[in-house]
Short mmCIF file of C-alpha atoms in Angstrom, two decimals:
data_model
loop_
_atom_site.label_atom_id
_atom_site.label_comp_id
_atom_site.label_asym_id
_atom_site.label_seq_id
_atom_site.Cartn_x
_atom_site.Cartn_y
_atom_site.Cartn_z
CA VAL A 1 110.96 188.95 241.95
CA ILE A 2 107.67 190.76 242.58
CA ILE A 3 104.80 189.88 240.26
CA SER A 4 102.31 192.77 240.02
CA PHE A 5 98.94 192.98 238.34
CA ARG A 6 97.91 196.21 236.62
CA ARG A 7 94.76 197.05 234.73
CA GLU A 8 96.68 198.28 231.69
CA HIS A 9 97.94 194.71 231.30
CA GLY A 10 94.47 193.19 231.57
CA LEU A 11 93.80 192.62 235.28
CA ASN A 12 94.55 194.70 238.37
CA ARG A 13 94.49 191.66 240.62
CA LEU A 14 94.68 187.88 240.50
CA ASN A 15 91.59 186.00 241.62
CA TYR A 16 93.02 182.56 242.31
CA PRO A 17 93.85 180.41 245.38
CA LEU A 18 97.65 180.60 245.21
CA PHE A 19 98.05 178.66 248.46
CA PRO A 20 96.14 175.35 248.58
CA SER A 21 96.37 175.23 252.38
CA HIS A 22 94.61 178.62 252.49
CA PRO A 23 91.88 178.29 249.84
CA HIS A 24 90.00 181.33 251.17
CA LEU A 25 92.81 183.64 250.01
CA THR A 26 91.92 184.39 246.40
CA ASN A 27 92.54 188.10 245.87
CA PHE A 28 96.13 189.22 245.13
CA LYS A 29 97.54 192.44 243.72
CA HIS A 30 101.09 191.13 244.06
CA PHE A 31 103.01 188.02 244.95
CA MET A 32 106.70 187.22 245.25
CA LEU A 33 108.94 184.54 243.75
CA ARG A 34 111.83 184.22 246.19
CA ASN A 35 114.90 181.98 246.18
CA ASN A 36 114.86 181.55 249.99
CA GLY A 37 116.74 184.80 250.52
CA ASN A 38 119.93 184.73 252.57
CA ASN A 39 119.62 180.96 252.99
CA TYR A 40 119.37 180.02 249.33
CA THR A 41 122.69 178.12 249.38
CA TYR A 42 121.76 176.18 252.53
CA ASP A 43 118.15 175.04 252.27
CA TYR A 44 114.83 175.68 250.54
CA ILE A 45 112.34 176.12 253.35
CA ARG A 46 113.68 177.97 256.41
CA ASP A 47 111.77 181.25 256.12
CA MET A 48 108.52 179.46 255.25
CA LEU A 49 109.05 177.06 258.17
CA ILE A 50 109.62 179.88 260.63
CA SER A 51 106.55 181.78 259.49
CA SER A 52 104.19 178.82 259.34
CA LEU A 53 105.04 177.54 262.83
CA THR A 54 102.89 180.41 264.11
CA VAL A 55 99.71 178.95 262.58
CA GLY A 56 97.08 179.00 265.33
CA LEU A 57 98.70 181.85 267.28
CA ASP A 58 96.78 184.67 265.58
CA VAL A 59 100.07 185.98 264.18
CA ASP A 60 99.85 187.75 260.82
CA TYR A 61 102.44 186.07 258.62
CA GLN A 62 103.34 185.61 254.93
CA LYS A 63 101.90 182.44 253.51
CA GLY A 64 104.13 180.47 251.17
CA ARG A 65 104.66 177.38 249.05
CA SER A 66 107.45 175.96 246.89
CA VAL A 67 107.15 176.26 243.12
CA VAL A 68 109.31 175.55 240.07
CA VAL A 69 109.98 178.68 238.03
CA TYR A 70 110.67 179.18 234.34
CA TYR A 71 111.47 182.65 233.00
CA ASN A 72 110.83 182.93 229.26
CA GLY A 73 111.10 179.16 228.99
CA ASN A 74 114.39 178.95 230.91
CA TYR A 75 114.54 176.79 234.01
CA PHE A 76 115.30 178.78 237.18
CA GLY A 77 114.64 176.04 239.72
CA ILE A 78 112.87 176.03 243.07
CA HIS A 79 111.48 179.29 244.43
CA ASN A 80 109.24 180.21 247.34
CA LEU A 81 105.96 181.74 246.21
CA ARG A 82 105.09 184.21 248.99
CA GLU A 83 102.62 186.90 249.85
CA ARG A 84 104.05 190.38 249.77
CA ALA A 85 104.39 192.02 253.19
CA ASN A 86 102.69 195.30 252.36
CA SER A 87 99.23 196.80 252.76
CA ASP A 88 97.88 194.43 250.09
CA PHE A 89 98.42 191.66 252.65
CA ILE A 90 95.74 193.23 254.84
CA GLU A 91 93.26 193.48 251.99
CA THR A 92 93.89 189.87 250.93
CA ASN A 93 93.75 188.34 254.41
CA PHE A 94 91.17 190.50 256.18
CA GLY A 95 89.07 191.96 253.36
CA ILE A 96 89.80 195.51 254.54
CA ASN A 97 90.41 198.15 251.88
CA GLU A 98 94.10 199.03 252.05
CA ASN A 99 93.28 202.73 251.67
CA THR A 100 91.44 202.72 255.02
CA ILE A 101 94.22 201.31 257.20
CA ASP A 102 97.26 202.59 259.06
CA PHE A 103 100.19 200.46 257.88
CA ILE A 104 103.63 201.37 259.21
CA ASP A 105 107.11 200.06 258.53
CA ALA A 106 109.08 200.74 261.69
CA ASP A 107 112.32 200.87 259.71
CA VAL A 108 112.21 204.21 257.93
CA ASN A 109 115.61 203.56 256.33
CA ARG A 110 114.62 200.55 254.22
CA ARG A 111 115.94 200.66 250.67
CA ASP A 112 114.38 197.52 249.21
CA GLY A 113 111.18 199.13 247.95
CA ASP A 114 108.96 197.66 250.68
CA ASN A 115 109.14 200.55 253.16
CA GLU A 116 105.52 201.39 252.50
CA ARG A 117 103.52 203.58 254.82
CA LYS A 118 99.80 204.11 254.57
CA GLY A 119 97.62 206.19 256.78
CA SER A 120 98.98 207.69 259.97
CA ASP A 121 101.29 206.63 262.77
CA ALA A 122 100.03 209.36 265.10
CA ASP A 123 98.07 206.99 267.35
CA TYR A 124 101.02 204.69 267.98
CA GLN A 125 103.36 207.60 268.62
CA ASP A 126 100.82 208.92 271.11
CA ILE A 127 100.90 205.52 272.85
CA LEU A 128 104.69 205.75 273.11
CA ARG A 129 104.53 209.28 274.50
CA TRP A 130 101.93 208.14 277.00
CA LEU A 131 104.21 205.31 278.09
CA GLY A 132 107.12 207.70 278.46
CA CYS A 133 108.88 207.24 275.16
CA THR A 134 109.31 209.38 272.06
CA SER A 135 109.64 208.24 268.46
CA THR A 136 113.42 208.72 268.66
CA GLY A 137 114.13 207.03 271.94
CA CYS A 138 113.10 206.40 275.52
CA VAL A 139 113.61 208.80 278.40
CA GLY A 140 116.91 207.75 279.93
CA ASN A 141 116.81 204.71 277.62
CA SER A 142 115.00 202.95 280.43
CA ALA A 143 111.53 201.47 280.64
CA SER A 144 111.84 200.76 284.35
CA ALA A 145 111.79 204.40 285.50
CA SER A 146 108.10 203.87 286.22
CA SER A 147 106.31 200.54 286.22
CA LEU A 148 103.22 199.96 284.13
CA SER A 149 100.20 199.71 286.41
CA ASP A 150 97.39 197.21 285.93
CA PHE A 151 95.05 200.11 285.17
CA ASP A 152 97.36 201.37 282.42
CA LEU A 153 97.85 197.84 281.09
CA ARG A 154 94.08 197.52 280.62
CA ALA A 155 94.02 200.91 278.89
CA LEU A 156 96.87 199.81 276.61
CA GLU A 157 94.92 196.67 275.66
CA GLN A 158 92.24 198.94 274.18
CA ARG A 159 94.77 200.38 271.72
CA MET A 160 97.03 197.46 270.79
CA ASP A 161 96.39 193.73 270.50
CA LEU A 162 98.58 192.50 273.36
CA ASP A 163 98.08 188.81 272.50
CA ASN A 164 99.18 189.46 268.93
CA PHE A 165 102.16 191.53 270.12
CA THR A 166 103.25 188.92 272.66
CA ASN A 167 102.98 185.98 270.27
CA HIS A 168 104.84 187.92 267.58
CA PHE A 169 107.68 188.97 269.88
CA GLN A 170 108.00 185.59 271.57
CA SER A 171 108.15 183.88 268.19
CA ARG A 172 110.91 186.20 266.99
CA ILE A 173 112.79 185.74 270.27
CA TYR A 174 112.51 181.98 270.05
CA TYR A 175 113.72 182.06 266.44
CA ASN A 176 116.70 184.16 267.61
CA ASP A 177 116.13 186.61 264.78
CA ARG A 178 119.01 189.11 264.79
CA ASP A 179 117.73 191.30 261.97
CA TRP A 180 114.95 192.61 264.20
CA PRO A 181 113.31 194.50 266.04
CA GLY A 182 114.97 197.67 264.70
CA LYS A 183 114.30 196.30 261.22
CA ASN A 184 111.70 194.00 259.65
CA LEU A 185 108.96 195.23 261.97
CA LYS A 186 105.64 196.28 260.47
CA ARG A 187 102.42 197.05 262.29
CA TRP A 188 98.94 197.94 261.20
CA ARG A 189 95.42 198.74 262.33
CA ALA A 190 92.09 199.51 260.70
CA PRO A 191 90.64 202.49 262.62
CA SER A 192 87.14 202.01 261.21
CA SER A 193 87.00 198.29 262.08
CA ALA A 194 85.65 197.18 265.44
CA GLN A 195 87.62 193.93 265.25
CA TYR A 196 90.94 195.25 263.97
CA SER A 197 91.09 198.79 265.30
CA ARG A 198 93.97 197.90 267.63
CA TRP A 199 97.59 197.73 266.47
CA ARG A 200 98.82 194.37 265.21
CA TRP A 201 102.22 193.16 263.97
CA LEU A 202 103.19 191.43 260.71
CA LEU A 203 105.73 188.59 260.70
CA TYR A 204 108.00 188.53 257.65
CA ASP A 205 111.66 188.32 256.53
CA THR A 206 112.99 185.97 259.21
CA ASP A 207 116.11 184.93 257.27
CA HIS A 208 118.42 185.79 260.15
CA GLY A 209 116.59 183.43 262.49
CA TRP A 210 116.80 179.72 263.25
CA GLY A 211 120.60 179.67 262.90
CA GLY A 212 120.30 180.68 259.28
CA TYR A 213 122.78 183.48 258.85
CA GLY A 214 126.04 183.06 260.69
CA ILE A 215 127.31 182.81 264.24
CA HIS A 216 125.16 185.67 265.56
CA GLU A 217 121.99 183.63 265.01
CA GLN A 218 123.08 180.46 266.77
CA SER A 219 120.73 178.91 269.29
CA TRP A 220 122.88 179.42 272.38
CA LEU A 221 122.96 183.24 272.24
CA SER A 222 120.73 185.20 274.62
CA SER A 223 117.77 186.37 272.58
CA LEU A 224 115.75 187.69 275.54
CA GLN A 225 118.56 190.05 276.48
CA PHE A 226 118.88 191.03 272.82
CA ALA A 227 115.16 191.90 272.53
CA THR A 228 115.13 193.97 275.73
CA ARG A 229 118.40 195.90 275.55
CA SER A 230 118.01 199.52 276.56
CA ASP A 231 121.29 200.54 274.90
CA GLY A 232 121.38 198.60 271.64
CA PRO A 233 122.97 200.04 268.47
CA SER A 234 120.98 201.72 265.71
CA TRP A 235 120.84 198.28 264.10
CA PRO A 236 119.52 195.78 264.92
CA ASN A 237 118.01 196.56 268.34
CA PRO A 238 117.99 200.29 269.13
CA PRO A 239 116.28 201.38 272.37
CA HIS A 240 113.07 202.57 270.69
CA SER A 241 112.56 199.11 269.13
CA THR A 242 112.79 197.29 272.47
CA PHE A 243 110.95 199.86 274.55
CA MET A 244 107.44 198.39 274.32
CA LEU A 245 108.45 194.96 275.57
CA ARG A 246 110.63 196.43 278.30
CA LYS A 247 107.78 198.62 279.48
CA LEU A 248 105.28 195.76 279.46
CA LEU A 249 107.61 193.57 281.50
CA THR A 250 107.58 196.15 284.31
CA ASN A 251 103.99 195.05 284.97
CA GLU A 252 103.93 192.00 287.23
CA SER A 253 100.83 190.37 285.75
CA TYR A 254 102.10 190.82 282.18
CA LYS A 255 105.51 189.44 283.19
CA ASN A 256 103.91 186.35 284.76
CA GLY A 257 101.82 185.82 281.65
CA PHE A 258 104.87 186.31 279.44
CA ILE A 259 106.81 183.61 281.30
CA ASN A 260 103.96 181.10 281.38
CA ARG A 261 102.90 181.68 277.78
CA PHE A 262 106.48 181.31 276.58
CA SER A 263 106.89 178.08 278.53
CA LEU A 264 103.70 176.73 276.95
CA LEU A 265 104.80 177.78 273.44
CA ILE A 266 108.12 175.98 273.82
CA ALA A 267 106.34 172.77 274.80
CA THR A 268 103.71 172.90 272.06
CA TYR A 269 104.00 175.14 269.01
CA PHE A 270 107.81 174.95 268.95
CA ALA A 271 108.17 171.33 270.11
CA PRO A 272 110.70 169.38 267.99
CA THR A 273 108.05 166.85 266.95
CA ARG A 274 105.91 169.65 265.50
CA VAL A 275 108.91 171.32 263.88
CA ASN A 276 110.11 168.10 262.26
CA ALA A 277 106.63 167.28 260.99
CA ARG A 278 106.49 170.72 259.39
CA VAL A 279 109.93 170.23 257.83
CA ASP A 280 108.67 166.94 256.35
CA ALA A 281 105.59 168.65 254.94
CA LEU A 282 107.64 171.41 253.31
CA THR A 283 110.37 169.18 251.85
CA ALA A 284 108.14 166.38 250.53
CA PRO A 285 106.77 168.30 247.48
CA ILE A 286 110.25 169.34 246.29
CA ARG A 287 112.36 166.30 247.12
CA THR A 288 112.46 164.97 243.56
CA GLU A 289 113.05 168.45 242.13
CA ILE A 290 116.06 169.32 244.29
CA PRO A 291 118.68 167.50 242.15
CA PHE A 292 117.57 169.50 239.09
CA ASP A 293 117.80 172.74 241.05
CA GLN A 294 121.26 171.81 242.30
CA ASP A 295 122.42 171.07 238.75
CA ARG A 296 121.01 174.38 237.51
CA TRP A 297 122.89 176.43 240.10
CA ASN A 298 125.87 174.11 240.61
CA ASN A 299 125.10 174.07 244.30
CA ARG A 300 125.59 170.75 246.06
CA GLY A 301 125.51 172.18 249.57
CA THR A 302 121.78 172.82 249.75
CA SER A 303 120.12 170.53 252.30
CA ILE A 304 117.53 168.11 250.95
CA GLU A 305 116.22 166.94 254.30
CA GLY A 306 116.73 170.09 256.37
CA THR A 307 119.28 168.42 258.65
CA ALA A 308 120.67 171.67 260.07
CA ILE A 309 117.17 173.04 260.55
CA ARG A 310 116.11 169.95 262.51
CA ALA A 311 119.25 170.06 264.67
CA TRP A 312 118.65 173.71 265.57
CA GLY A 313 115.00 173.02 266.37
CA ASN A 314 115.91 170.01 268.53
CA ALA A 315 118.44 172.01 270.56
CA ARG A 316 116.48 175.21 270.96
CA PRO A 317 113.84 174.27 273.61
CA ALA A 318 116.36 173.43 276.35
CA ILE A 319 118.38 176.56 275.54
CA MET A 320 115.30 178.78 275.60
CA HIS A 321 114.12 177.30 278.90
CA SER A 322 117.55 177.97 280.39
CA GLU A 323 117.44 181.54 279.13
CA LEU A 324 113.99 182.11 280.62
CA ARG A 325 115.18 180.90 284.01
CA SER A 326 118.29 183.06 283.90
CA PHE A 327 116.65 186.22 282.55
CA PHE A 328 113.77 186.19 285.06
CA ASN A 329 115.77 184.67 287.93
CA LEU A 330 113.47 181.67 288.21
CA GLY A 331 114.02 178.54 290.25
CA SER A 332 113.66 174.96 289.10
CA PRO A 333 110.44 174.20 287.21
CA VAL A 334 107.87 171.50 287.83
CA ASP A 335 105.56 169.90 285.27
CA LEU A 336 102.01 171.15 284.84
CA THR A 337 99.74 169.03 282.66
CA LEU A 338 96.50 170.58 281.40
CA THR A 339 93.83 168.48 279.73
CA ALA A 340 90.48 169.44 278.23
CA ASN A 341 87.88 166.68 278.64
CA GLY A 342 84.86 167.21 276.44
CA ASN A 343 83.78 170.03 274.15
CA GLY A 344 85.96 172.88 275.32
CA ARG A 345 89.46 174.29 275.52
CA ILE A 346 91.89 175.73 278.04
CA LEU A 347 93.61 179.11 277.92
CA VAL A 348 96.83 179.96 279.75
CA HIS A 349 96.92 183.73 280.22
CA ASN A 350 94.61 183.87 277.18
CA LEU A 351 96.86 181.61 275.06
CA PRO A 352 94.97 178.51 273.83
CA VAL A 353 96.53 175.17 274.72
CA LEU A 354 97.40 173.51 271.41
CA ASN A 355 95.15 170.49 270.72
CA GLY A 356 93.65 170.79 274.20
CA ASN A 357 96.45 168.98 276.03
CA ALA A 358 99.93 169.99 277.13
CA THR A 359 102.64 169.38 279.70
CA PHE A 360 104.92 172.33 280.24
CA ASN A 361 107.28 173.95 282.76
CA ALA A 362 105.67 175.80 285.63
CA TYR A 363 107.52 177.84 288.25
CA PRO A 364 106.51 178.02 291.92
CA SER A 365 107.30 181.75 291.98
CA VAL A 366 105.10 182.53 288.97
CA PRO A 367 101.29 182.22 289.41
CA ILE A 368 99.48 180.82 286.36
CA THR A 369 96.07 182.03 285.20
CA ILE A 370 94.09 179.30 283.45
CA LYS A 371 90.62 179.46 281.97
CA ALA A 372 88.23 176.76 280.78
CA VAL A 373 86.23 177.88 277.73
CA PRO A 374 83.29 175.77 276.47
CA ASN A 375 82.74 175.41 272.74
CA GLY A 376 79.34 176.21 271.26
CA SER A 377 76.51 175.19 273.55
CA ALA A 378 78.70 173.12 275.88
CA THR A 379 79.09 174.09 279.53
CA PHE A 380 82.01 173.92 281.91
CA ARG A 381 81.47 171.64 284.90
CA SER A 382 84.60 171.73 287.03
CA TRP A 383 88.32 171.14 287.24
CA SER A 384 89.54 167.71 288.28
CA ASP A 385 90.46 169.03 291.76
CA GLY A 386 86.84 170.05 292.35
CA ASN A 387 87.24 173.78 291.69
CA THR A 388 84.23 175.12 289.76
CA SER A 389 85.63 178.51 288.74
CA ALA A 390 86.15 178.57 284.98
CA GLU A 391 88.99 181.08 285.38
CA ARG A 392 91.43 180.74 288.23
CA THR A 393 95.00 181.51 289.21
CA VAL A 394 97.07 178.63 290.53
CA THR A 395 100.54 178.34 292.05
CA ILE A 396 102.25 175.08 291.12
CA THR A 397 104.85 173.75 293.57
CA GLN A 398 104.97 170.12 292.48
CA ALA A 399 104.12 168.08 289.41
CA THR A 400 100.40 168.60 288.86
CA THR A 401 97.68 167.50 286.44
CA LEU A 402 94.54 169.57 286.03
CA ARG A 403 91.66 168.44 283.82
CA ALA A 404 88.87 170.72 282.68
CA ASP A 405 85.60 168.78 282.39
CA PHE A 406 82.97 170.09 280.00
#
């Protein structure tokens, strides 16, 4: 159910902090009351879990919380209160007038009322033409006909937010979302904004991920191959939807960063301990309400503790590591431990190390670019091996610990 505010009914927007964990969001033209979508008979939290695991990655995602809903005094049980994934999202989250942005739904065949387009897609289509692809497909369905040079990669960074793109795509790949990228892919930019003039991607509708919708979403299936197929069907992964990632991976420096960033994400943002803590946080507020919801809908199969969700999250890291090694033909990994000592942080190919400390898989054949970044007025002194370059590229051949001293 979409709740809309219109001036003829009194207010054209709601000024209220709908999400306590995001008190700065107070301006809404719409919000949604959702019964957990395709997973409503299995659990109450999967889509919100998937989205919120990206907190800290600069991924644009729908915020959410669980609520109890009554319609005209009749009890309708537990719903997910969510932001709507349209141009209003940009106005609410970034304070940019929705009439000044380019907001594009990549699936032009949507029939659910949310296939909104604002502004123009001409700039992005020009990017695709420049990279050797048209809006209807790639030349020869292949991104490897010509590799992307470092010069062109830097030029591309001026037009699309590569960190945002990479985090978005790696998250979807990790979640094994099989209703994407030919569908459920929206991107936006604000041409008049210095900060947000580059294309960014919006994460939403992840119901087919995390093992949530049948055998095709199970954790052992190859999601990297799925997201880079050059001959996929019109749904869910046609060639035009995988072209950008395929083209980027022809660049050696981007490919190295992709591997190392993904390895770091698996060890930190998607670590089972973090996933299980998030499951606890999402189930705690509704635990006592679940029996009433089950009685209302005569559904005893809905998970109270998210058992299946936890099992999938516990199994996924090892499977994803194995897939990385197979897809990129990597050898055996060694452990790299990075630690920030003092008032600063460490970036791995521009991806911040979560909480300043991490141990993750490194591959001798894949150089790693690390950078020590001081906070505020702090200064970087040196790495624990004596190197004084804040940014450096290292090749790790054995278990190694590097500490950045600030």
